[in-house]
Coordinates of C-alpha atoms in Angstrom, one line a residue:
M1 CA -134.5 -163.6 -64.7
L2 CA -137.2 -160.9 -64.6
T3 CA -136.5 -157.7 -62.8
A4 CA -139.0 -156.2 -60.4
A5 CA -140.3 -153.8 -63.1
Q6 CA -140.7 -156.6 -65.6
T7 CA -142.5 -158.8 -63.0
L8 CA -145.0 -156.1 -62.2
H9 CA -145.6 -155.5 -65.9
R10 CA -146.2 -159.3 -66.4
H11 CA -148.9 -159.3 -63.8
F12 CA -150.4 -156.2 -65.4
R13 CA -150.4 -157.9 -68.8
D14 CA -151.6 -161.3 -67.7
T15 CA -154.0 -160.6 -64.8
P16 CA -154.9 -156.9 -65.0
G17 CA -158.2 -157.3 -63.1
K18 CA -156.8 -159.4 -60.2
V19 CA -157.0 -157.7 -56.8
C20 CA -153.4 -157.7 -55.6
L21 CA -153.6 -155.3 -52.7
T22 CA -156.4 -154.2 -50.3
L23 CA -155.6 -151.1 -48.3
L24 CA -157.2 -150.8 -44.9
E25 CA -157.4 -147.3 -43.3
A26 CA -159.2 -146.4 -40.0
R27 CA -162.7 -144.9 -40.6
Q28 CA -162.4 -145.5 -44.3
A29 CA -163.9 -148.2 -46.5
D30 CA -161.4 -150.9 -47.4
K31 CA -159.8 -150.1 -50.8
P32 CA -158.9 -153.0 -53.2
L33 CA -156.4 -152.3 -56.0
T34 CA -156.0 -154.5 -59.1
Y35 CA -152.7 -155.0 -60.9
Q36 CA -154.1 -152.6 -63.6
Q37 CA -154.7 -149.9 -61.1
L38 CA -151.3 -150.5 -59.4
Y39 CA -149.4 -150.4 -62.7
H40 CA -151.3 -147.3 -64.0
G41 CA -150.7 -145.4 -60.7
A42 CA -147.0 -146.4 -60.7
S43 CA -146.6 -145.4 -64.3
R44 CA -148.0 -142.0 -63.6
C45 CA -145.4 -141.5 -60.9
A46 CA -142.7 -142.9 -63.1
R47 CA -143.5 -140.3 -65.8
A48 CA -143.5 -137.5 -63.3
L49 CA -140.0 -138.5 -62.3
I50 CA -138.9 -138.8 -65.9
Q51 CA -140.2 -135.3 -66.6
Q52 CA -138.0 -134.0 -63.7
N53 CA -135.0 -135.6 -65.5
V54 CA -134.5 -138.3 -62.8
Q55 CA -132.1 -140.8 -64.4
P56 CA -132.0 -144.6 -64.1
G57 CA -129.9 -145.6 -61.1
E58 CA -130.5 -142.4 -59.2
V59 CA -132.1 -142.5 -55.7
V60 CA -135.6 -141.3 -54.9
I61 CA -136.5 -140.8 -51.2
L62 CA -140.1 -141.5 -50.3
I63 CA -141.5 -139.8 -47.2
L64 CA -145.2 -140.8 -47.2
P65 CA -147.7 -142.4 -44.8
H66 CA -149.0 -145.9 -45.5
G67 CA -151.4 -145.8 -48.4
E68 CA -152.1 -145.6 -52.1
A69 CA -149.6 -142.8 -52.8
L70 CA -146.7 -144.6 -51.2
V71 CA -147.5 -147.8 -53.2
Y72 CA -147.6 -145.9 -56.5
A73 CA -144.4 -143.9 -55.6
F74 CA -142.4 -147.0 -54.7
F75 CA -143.2 -148.9 -57.9
G76 CA -143.2 -145.7 -59.9
A77 CA -139.6 -145.1 -59.0
I78 CA -138.8 -148.7 -60.0
L79 CA -140.6 -148.3 -63.4
A80 CA -138.6 -145.1 -64.0
G81 CA -135.4 -147.0 -63.4
A82 CA -134.7 -145.1 -60.2
V83 CA -133.9 -146.6 -56.8
P84 CA -136.6 -146.0 -54.2
A85 CA -135.8 -145.7 -50.5
I86 CA -138.6 -145.3 -48.0
M87 CA -138.1 -143.2 -44.9
P88 CA -140.4 -142.8 -41.9
F89 CA -142.4 -139.6 -42.0
L90 CA -142.5 -137.2 -39.0
T91 CA -145.1 -138.1 -36.4
E92 CA -145.8 -137.2 -32.8
K93 CA -143.6 -140.2 -31.8
L94 CA -140.5 -138.6 -33.3
A95 CA -138.5 -135.7 -32.0
P96 CA -138.7 -133.0 -34.8
D97 CA -135.1 -131.8 -34.3
Q98 CA -133.6 -135.3 -34.3
Y99 CA -135.8 -136.2 -37.3
R100 CA -134.6 -133.1 -39.3
R101 CA -130.9 -134.0 -38.5
S102 CA -131.5 -137.6 -39.6
L103 CA -133.1 -136.4 -42.9
A104 CA -130.2 -134.0 -43.6
A105 CA -127.7 -136.7 -42.9
L106 CA -129.5 -139.2 -45.1
F107 CA -129.5 -136.7 -48.0
A108 CA -125.8 -135.9 -47.5
V109 CA -124.8 -139.6 -47.7
T110 CA -127.4 -140.9 -50.2
R111 CA -127.4 -137.8 -52.5
P112 CA -130.9 -138.5 -53.9
A113 CA -132.0 -136.9 -57.1
A114 CA -135.6 -136.5 -55.9
V115 CA -137.8 -136.6 -52.9
I116 CA -141.5 -137.5 -53.0
S117 CA -143.6 -136.5 -50.0
Y118 CA -147.0 -135.0 -49.2
A119 CA -147.8 -131.3 -49.7
D120 CA -147.9 -130.4 -46.0
F121 CA -144.4 -131.8 -45.4
L122 CA -142.6 -130.1 -48.3
D123 CA -141.4 -127.2 -46.2
E124 CA -139.6 -129.7 -43.9
V125 CA -138.0 -131.4 -46.9
H126 CA -136.8 -128.1 -48.3
R127 CA -135.2 -127.2 -45.0
A128 CA -133.3 -130.4 -45.0
V129 CA -132.0 -130.0 -48.6
E130 CA -128.6 -128.4 -48.4
A131 CA -126.1 -127.4 -51.0
G132 CA -124.3 -130.4 -52.4
S133 CA -127.0 -132.9 -51.2
G134 CA -127.8 -133.9 -54.7
V135 CA -131.5 -133.3 -54.4
R136 CA -132.7 -131.6 -57.6
T137 CA -136.5 -131.9 -57.3
V138 CA -139.0 -132.3 -54.5
L139 CA -142.5 -133.5 -55.5
A140 CA -145.8 -133.7 -53.7
A141 CA -147.7 -136.9 -54.2
E142 CA -150.9 -134.9 -54.6
Q143 CA -149.3 -132.9 -57.4
I144 CA -148.3 -136.1 -59.3
A145 CA -151.9 -137.5 -58.9
A146 CA -153.4 -134.3 -60.4
E147 CA -151.0 -133.9 -63.4
N148 CA -152.0 -134.9 -66.9
L149 CA -148.9 -136.8 -68.1
P150 CA -148.2 -138.4 -71.5
E151 CA -148.5 -142.2 -71.5
D152 CA -146.8 -143.2 -74.7
S153 CA -143.2 -142.8 -73.8
P154 CA -141.2 -146.0 -72.8
L155 CA -140.4 -146.6 -69.1
P156 CA -136.7 -147.0 -68.5
G157 CA -137.2 -149.4 -65.6
M158 CA -138.2 -152.1 -68.0
L159 CA -134.6 -152.0 -69.4
R160 CA -132.8 -152.4 -66.0
Q161 CA -130.6 -155.4 -65.6
P162 CA -130.6 -158.1 -62.9
E163 CA -127.3 -156.8 -61.4
D164 CA -128.7 -153.2 -61.2
I165 CA -129.7 -151.8 -57.8
V166 CA -133.5 -151.9 -57.4
L167 CA -134.0 -150.4 -53.9
L168 CA -132.4 -149.2 -50.8
Q169 CA -133.3 -150.3 -47.3
H170 CA -132.1 -147.9 -44.5
S171 CA -131.1 -149.1 -41.1
S172 CA -131.2 -146.8 -38.1
G173 CA -128.1 -145.5 -36.4
T174 CA -127.2 -143.0 -33.7
S175 CA -126.3 -140.4 -36.3
G176 CA -129.4 -140.9 -38.5
L177 CA -130.6 -143.2 -41.2
Q178 CA -127.4 -143.3 -43.1
K179 CA -126.7 -147.0 -43.6
G180 CA -128.4 -147.7 -46.9
V181 CA -128.5 -151.4 -47.8
A182 CA -128.3 -151.5 -51.6
L183 CA -130.1 -154.5 -53.1
S184 CA -130.1 -155.6 -56.7
N185 CA -132.9 -157.1 -58.8
R186 CA -131.1 -160.4 -58.7
A187 CA -130.8 -160.4 -54.9
V188 CA -134.5 -159.6 -54.5
A189 CA -135.5 -162.3 -57.0
N190 CA -133.2 -164.9 -55.4
Q191 CA -134.5 -164.2 -52.0
I192 CA -138.1 -164.6 -53.0
S193 CA -137.3 -167.8 -55.0
A194 CA -135.7 -169.3 -51.9
Y195 CA -138.1 -167.9 -49.2
A196 CA -141.4 -168.8 -50.9
P197 CA -140.7 -172.5 -50.7
A198 CA -139.4 -172.2 -47.2
I199 CA -142.9 -170.9 -46.1
N200 CA -144.8 -173.2 -48.5
L201 CA -146.2 -170.1 -50.3
N202 CA -149.1 -171.2 -52.5
S203 CA -152.1 -170.0 -54.5
L204 CA -154.4 -170.1 -51.5
D205 CA -152.3 -167.8 -49.4
V206 CA -153.3 -164.3 -48.3
V207 CA -150.7 -162.0 -46.5
V208 CA -152.0 -159.6 -43.9
S209 CA -149.6 -157.0 -42.6
W210 CA -149.4 -153.8 -40.6
L211 CA -145.6 -153.5 -40.7
P212 CA -143.9 -150.3 -41.7
L213 CA -142.4 -150.4 -45.3
Y214 CA -139.2 -148.7 -44.3
H215 CA -138.2 -151.9 -42.4
D216 CA -137.1 -155.1 -44.3
M217 CA -139.7 -157.3 -42.7
G218 CA -142.5 -155.0 -43.8
L219 CA -141.0 -154.1 -47.2
I220 CA -140.0 -157.6 -48.3
A221 CA -142.3 -160.1 -46.5
G222 CA -145.3 -157.8 -46.1
F223 CA -145.2 -156.0 -49.5
L224 CA -142.8 -156.9 -52.3
M225 CA -142.9 -160.7 -52.0
P226 CA -146.7 -161.0 -52.2
L227 CA -147.1 -158.4 -54.9
L228 CA -144.3 -159.9 -57.1
T229 CA -145.6 -163.5 -56.6
G230 CA -149.2 -162.6 -57.2
T231 CA -150.2 -163.4 -53.6
P232 CA -153.1 -161.2 -52.3
L233 CA -152.0 -158.7 -49.7
V234 CA -154.1 -156.9 -47.1
L235 CA -152.1 -153.9 -45.8
M236 CA -152.9 -151.5 -42.9
S237 CA -150.9 -148.7 -41.4
P238 CA -148.7 -149.4 -38.3
F239 CA -150.2 -146.3 -36.7
D240 CA -153.7 -147.7 -37.1
W241 CA -152.6 -151.1 -35.7
V242 CA -150.9 -149.7 -32.6
R243 CA -154.0 -147.7 -31.8
A244 CA -156.3 -150.7 -32.4
P245 CA -154.3 -154.0 -32.6
Y246 CA -157.5 -156.0 -32.9
R247 CA -157.8 -154.7 -36.5
L248 CA -155.0 -157.1 -37.5
L249 CA -157.0 -160.1 -36.2
Q250 CA -160.2 -158.9 -37.7
A251 CA -158.5 -158.5 -41.1
V252 CA -157.2 -162.1 -40.9
S253 CA -160.7 -163.2 -40.0
T254 CA -162.4 -161.2 -42.8
Y255 CA -160.0 -161.9 -45.6
K256 CA -159.1 -165.4 -44.5
G257 CA -155.5 -164.4 -44.0
T258 CA -152.9 -167.2 -43.9
L259 CA -149.5 -165.4 -43.3
S260 CA -148.3 -162.6 -41.1
W261 CA -145.0 -161.5 -39.7
L262 CA -144.7 -159.9 -36.3
P263 CA -141.9 -158.6 -34.1
N264 CA -141.9 -160.3 -30.7
F265 CA -143.4 -157.3 -28.8
A266 CA -146.5 -157.5 -31.0
Y267 CA -147.4 -161.0 -29.5
N268 CA -147.4 -159.5 -26.0
F269 CA -149.1 -156.3 -27.2
C270 CA -152.0 -158.1 -28.9
A271 CA -152.5 -160.5 -26.0
Q272 CA -152.5 -157.8 -23.4
K273 CA -154.3 -154.9 -25.2
I274 CA -157.1 -156.5 -27.2
R275 CA -160.4 -156.4 -25.4
P276 CA -162.8 -159.4 -25.3
R277 CA -165.5 -157.4 -27.1
D278 CA -163.2 -157.0 -30.1
L279 CA -162.8 -160.8 -30.4
E280 CA -166.5 -161.6 -30.9
E281 CA -167.1 -163.9 -34.0
L282 CA -163.4 -163.9 -34.8
D283 CA -162.1 -166.8 -36.8
L284 CA -158.3 -167.3 -36.9
S285 CA -158.3 -170.8 -38.2
T286 CA -157.0 -169.8 -41.6
W287 CA -153.8 -168.3 -40.1
R288 CA -151.3 -171.0 -40.9
A289 CA -148.1 -169.1 -40.0
V290 CA -147.7 -166.1 -37.6
I291 CA -143.9 -165.6 -38.0
N292 CA -141.9 -164.1 -35.1
C293 CA -139.0 -162.0 -36.5
S294 CA -136.8 -158.9 -36.3
E295 CA -136.1 -158.8 -32.5
P296 CA -135.3 -161.3 -29.7
M297 CA -137.9 -164.1 -29.7
Y298 CA -139.3 -165.3 -26.4
Y299 CA -141.1 -168.6 -25.6
S300 CA -143.3 -166.8 -23.1
S301 CA -144.5 -164.4 -25.8
H302 CA -145.6 -167.3 -27.9
T303 CA -147.3 -168.9 -25.0
Q304 CA -149.2 -165.8 -24.0
F305 CA -150.3 -165.2 -27.6
L306 CA -151.5 -168.7 -28.0
E307 CA -153.4 -168.8 -24.7
R308 CA -155.3 -165.6 -25.6
F309 CA -156.3 -166.5 -29.2
Q310 CA -156.5 -170.3 -29.3
P311 CA -160.2 -170.1 -28.3
H312 CA -160.7 -168.1 -31.6
G313 CA -159.1 -170.7 -33.9
L314 CA -155.4 -170.0 -33.6
R315 CA -153.5 -173.3 -33.8
P316 CA -150.2 -174.0 -31.9
E317 CA -148.5 -175.1 -35.1
A318 CA -149.2 -171.6 -36.6
L319 CA -146.5 -170.0 -34.4
A320 CA -143.4 -169.8 -36.5
T321 CA -140.0 -168.0 -36.3
C322 CA -137.5 -166.4 -38.7
Y323 CA -134.1 -164.8 -38.5
A324 CA -133.7 -162.1 -41.1
M325 CA -131.8 -159.0 -42.0
A326 CA -131.9 -156.3 -44.8
E327 CA -128.3 -157.3 -45.8
N328 CA -129.7 -160.7 -47.0
V329 CA -132.8 -158.9 -48.5
F330 CA -134.8 -160.6 -45.7
A331 CA -134.9 -164.2 -44.5
V332 CA -131.8 -166.1 -43.4
T333 CA -133.6 -168.9 -41.7
Q334 CA -137.2 -170.1 -41.3
G335 CA -138.7 -172.3 -38.6
G336 CA -142.1 -173.7 -37.6
I337 CA -143.6 -174.2 -41.1
D338 CA -143.5 -178.0 -41.4
R339 CA -143.5 -178.7 -37.7
Q340 CA -143.8 -176.8 -34.5
V341 CA -140.9 -174.5 -33.5
R342 CA -138.3 -176.3 -31.5
V343 CA -137.6 -175.1 -27.9
D344 CA -134.1 -175.7 -26.6
H345 CA -133.8 -175.9 -22.8
V346 CA -130.2 -174.9 -22.1
D347 CA -128.2 -174.5 -18.9
L348 CA -127.9 -170.8 -18.1
R349 CA -124.6 -171.0 -16.3
A350 CA -122.9 -173.0 -19.0
L351 CA -124.2 -170.5 -21.6
Q352 CA -122.7 -167.6 -19.6
E353 CA -119.5 -169.1 -18.3
Q354 CA -118.5 -171.5 -21.1
H355 CA -120.4 -169.9 -24.1
R356 CA -121.9 -173.3 -24.8
A357 CA -125.6 -174.3 -25.1
V358 CA -125.5 -177.4 -22.8
P359 CA -128.9 -179.1 -22.4
A360 CA -130.2 -178.2 -18.9
P361 CA -130.5 -180.9 -16.3
A362 CA -134.0 -181.7 -15.0
D363 CA -133.3 -179.9 -11.7
G364 CA -131.2 -177.0 -13.1
E365 CA -131.9 -173.4 -14.1
A366 CA -133.0 -173.6 -17.8
L367 CA -133.2 -170.9 -20.4
R368 CA -135.9 -171.7 -23.0
L369 CA -134.7 -170.6 -26.4
L370 CA -136.8 -170.6 -29.5
S371 CA -135.2 -172.0 -32.7
A372 CA -135.0 -169.6 -35.5
G373 CA -135.2 -172.6 -37.9
R374 CA -133.0 -173.8 -40.7
P375 CA -131.3 -171.7 -43.3
V376 CA -133.3 -171.1 -46.4
S377 CA -132.1 -173.0 -49.4
N378 CA -129.7 -170.4 -50.9
T379 CA -128.1 -169.5 -47.6
R380 CA -125.2 -171.0 -45.6
L381 CA -124.3 -170.3 -42.0
Q382 CA -121.2 -170.5 -39.8
I383 CA -120.6 -169.7 -36.2
L384 CA -117.3 -168.0 -35.6
D385 CA -115.1 -167.3 -32.6
D386 CA -113.2 -164.1 -32.0
Q387 CA -110.4 -165.3 -34.2
G388 CA -112.7 -166.1 -37.1
R389 CA -112.5 -169.9 -36.6
T390 CA -115.6 -172.0 -37.2
L391 CA -117.1 -173.4 -34.0
P392 CA -118.9 -176.7 -33.6
D393 CA -122.5 -177.3 -32.7
R394 CA -123.8 -175.7 -29.4
H395 CA -120.9 -173.3 -29.2
V396 CA -121.9 -169.6 -29.1
G397 CA -120.2 -167.2 -31.5
E398 CA -120.8 -164.6 -34.2
I399 CA -123.2 -165.7 -36.9
A400 CA -121.7 -165.4 -40.4
L401 CA -123.7 -166.0 -43.6
H402 CA -123.2 -166.5 -47.3
S403 CA -125.9 -166.5 -50.0
D404 CA -126.8 -165.4 -53.5
C405 CA -129.0 -162.6 -52.3
M406 CA -126.6 -160.5 -50.3
L407 CA -126.5 -156.7 -50.5
T408 CA -124.5 -155.1 -53.3
G409 CA -123.0 -152.9 -50.6
Y410 CA -123.8 -150.1 -48.2
Y411 CA -124.8 -147.3 -50.5
N412 CA -121.9 -144.7 -50.8
R413 CA -120.2 -146.3 -47.8
P414 CA -117.4 -148.5 -49.2
E415 CA -115.6 -148.6 -45.9
L416 CA -118.6 -150.1 -44.1
T417 CA -119.1 -152.6 -46.9
A418 CA -115.4 -153.8 -46.7
N419 CA -115.6 -154.2 -42.9
A420 CA -118.8 -156.2 -43.0
F421 CA -117.3 -159.2 -44.9
R422 CA -114.6 -161.8 -44.2
D423 CA -113.5 -164.1 -47.0
G424 CA -116.9 -163.5 -48.7
W425 CA -118.9 -164.2 -45.6
Y426 CA -121.1 -161.5 -44.1
L427 CA -120.5 -160.9 -40.4
T428 CA -123.8 -160.2 -38.8
G429 CA -122.7 -159.0 -35.4
D430 CA -125.3 -161.3 -33.9
L431 CA -124.4 -164.1 -31.5
G432 CA -125.9 -167.6 -31.6
Y433 CA -125.3 -171.3 -32.0
L434 CA -126.2 -174.2 -34.3
A435 CA -127.8 -177.4 -33.0
D436 CA -128.8 -180.2 -35.4
G437 CA -128.9 -177.7 -38.3
E438 CA -131.1 -175.2 -36.5
L439 CA -130.1 -171.7 -35.5
F440 CA -130.6 -170.2 -32.0
I441 CA -130.0 -166.5 -31.4
T442 CA -128.4 -165.5 -28.0
G443 CA -127.7 -161.8 -28.4
R444 CA -125.7 -159.0 -30.1
K445 CA -121.9 -159.0 -30.1
K446 CA -121.7 -155.2 -29.5
D447 CA -124.1 -155.5 -26.5
L448 CA -121.7 -157.7 -24.6
I449 CA -121.0 -156.5 -21.0
I450 CA -117.6 -157.5 -19.5
V451 CA -117.7 -157.7 -15.7
G452 CA -114.4 -158.7 -13.9
G453 CA -113.2 -160.4 -17.1
K454 CA -116.4 -162.4 -17.6
N455 CA -118.7 -161.9 -20.6
V456 CA -122.3 -161.1 -19.7
Y457 CA -125.0 -161.4 -22.4
P458 CA -127.8 -158.9 -21.6
Q459 CA -130.4 -161.0 -23.3
D460 CA -129.9 -163.8 -20.8
L461 CA -130.6 -161.5 -17.9
E462 CA -133.5 -159.7 -19.7
Y463 CA -135.1 -163.2 -20.2
L464 CA -134.8 -163.9 -16.4
A465 CA -136.3 -160.5 -15.6
G466 CA -139.2 -161.1 -18.0
E467 CA -140.1 -164.2 -16.0
I468 CA -140.8 -162.2 -12.8
A469 CA -144.4 -161.3 -12.1
G470 CA -145.0 -157.6 -12.4
V471 CA -142.5 -157.0 -15.2
H472 CA -143.9 -156.5 -18.7
P473 CA -142.4 -159.3 -20.9
G474 CA -140.0 -157.7 -23.4
R475 CA -139.9 -154.5 -21.3
A476 CA -136.7 -155.1 -19.4
V477 CA -133.3 -153.9 -20.6
V478 CA -129.8 -154.7 -19.3
F479 CA -126.7 -152.7 -20.1
G480 CA -123.3 -151.9 -18.7
L481 CA -121.8 -148.7 -17.4
P482 CA -118.0 -148.3 -16.7
N483 CA -117.2 -147.9 -13.0
E484 CA -113.8 -146.2 -12.6
S485 CA -113.4 -147.1 -9.0
S486 CA -113.9 -150.9 -9.6
G487 CA -112.1 -150.8 -13.0
T488 CA -114.9 -152.8 -14.6
E489 CA -118.5 -152.4 -15.7
D490 CA -121.6 -152.3 -13.5
V491 CA -124.6 -154.2 -14.7
I492 CA -127.8 -152.0 -14.8
L493 CA -131.3 -153.4 -15.2
V494 CA -134.3 -151.1 -16.1
A495 CA -137.7 -152.8 -16.0
E496 CA -141.2 -151.5 -16.8
T497 CA -144.2 -152.3 -14.6
D498 CA -147.8 -151.3 -14.1
L499 CA -147.6 -151.9 -10.3
P500 CA -149.3 -148.9 -8.6
D501 CA -147.0 -147.6 -5.9
L502 CA -143.4 -147.1 -4.8
H503 CA -143.6 -149.8 -2.1
S504 CA -144.5 -152.5 -4.7
W505 CA -141.8 -151.1 -7.0
Q506 CA -139.2 -151.6 -4.3
A507 CA -140.4 -155.2 -3.7
L508 CA -140.2 -155.9 -7.4
A509 CA -136.7 -154.5 -7.6
D510 CA -135.6 -156.7 -4.6
E511 CA -137.2 -159.8 -6.3
L512 CA -135.3 -159.0 -9.5
R513 CA -132.0 -158.7 -7.7
R514 CA -132.6 -162.0 -5.9
A515 CA -133.8 -163.9 -9.0
I516 CA -130.9 -162.7 -11.3
T517 CA -128.2 -163.1 -8.6
R518 CA -129.5 -166.6 -7.8
S519 CA -129.8 -167.7 -11.5
S520 CA -126.6 -166.2 -12.9
D521 CA -123.0 -165.2 -12.0
V522 CA -124.1 -161.5 -11.9
A523 CA -124.5 -160.0 -8.4
L524 CA -127.1 -157.5 -9.5
R525 CA -127.3 -154.3 -7.5
H526 CA -128.6 -151.6 -9.8
V527 CA -132.3 -152.1 -10.6
H528 CA -134.5 -149.3 -11.7
I529 CA -138.3 -149.7 -12.0
V530 CA -140.1 -147.4 -14.4

């Protein structure tokens, strides 16, 4: 088994002139990079880390915007034998004080040997570096690019073993980005070996992505997998995409893209925000899989996306689904590749009252759930009740998984690692059910609301809210607040709208109360329109 460093070197040796990555940046010419350029840029960064006495196995935090410097820094850390971990950089969307606290907390838990950022941000990094944090050196990407470094010394990353940790993925938490998912070379290689056939990855594919690289969907599906398999990658910044979402579709059309991964909100965002003038001469017929992943998936989002872009060549069978998590490197299941995604029409009341996915009668209230597909070849699933017993088909419980690409552990958090497993099975905290070998996600265990002894799944009510005219799909949230006088929880719904005045807001709130009370066991009173 080749490690990530050895795989990159093999591409450099065998196909140095092949364009592996095309970087797209607003108001700049598209920039293609060959494997030779990628390897040389990464080697330069590796040698800069080695000069700073960064040792194999030590963590290097990367705080850089999307672009060439981040690509070189990530693979440079791997070639140096270090363990890269990408963190979001400070933007206008993040509160500076909270960001600084998160950065300091990350350093305290992860104890990185080095941080690579850009020159203008180094002062922020130095402020977050406290005594005992482990950080010995802070480097500017611009400084690395300008240095004249020796190129004859061996790169330690080439000697790393399959069981060695190759990267960290950090998941967000209320106290900062502290939950580092440690993944080995073997886990990454096993994931790619199983997932590539699940999506029928082939020599004609081109991946187009705008996803952030600090998230598992962007890092693995939209970055590592294509570069390590030799699949051409077209990569743009998430900030460029959110300002101009049409650029994703234009990149697919220009580069004949075949594969992209999107969170569910992006389907609605593209369908609603892209203007007709930006769709002229667009050809999406090469897009064979647009894979919905990383957040609750809605049938209505797929329908809206298809209706908007089918006139430009998007095919219904291109809409696919995936259930994934960093703890499994990425994909757990995949649906919609060999046939269209299955839609399960289930009885809402049975789901809420009996925790069973009973097929809805023709005249009953149906919840349309998208299948997340079947487990990839190296992954097994179980649905467990609260006592850890395996449930039969169509019974809702916690999803547990077992595979050969699981995390080594949560980095420097042994207590979290121990609590995440039961008898070798990883407990996801997600709720769902199996039906004929396919997985359906129904919510999060920790988001459960208990009202008068009854379990209420917020996602069910959020789905109903999203069906009401005037509510942005995916922009309704349901949560519970303790009510001391009643001794139970009140159900609160907050929904976003573009309706123009308070009178229409009140009418929308009344309609939401009626619709959810009529279609569920929740007598909804607290509705807030924003």
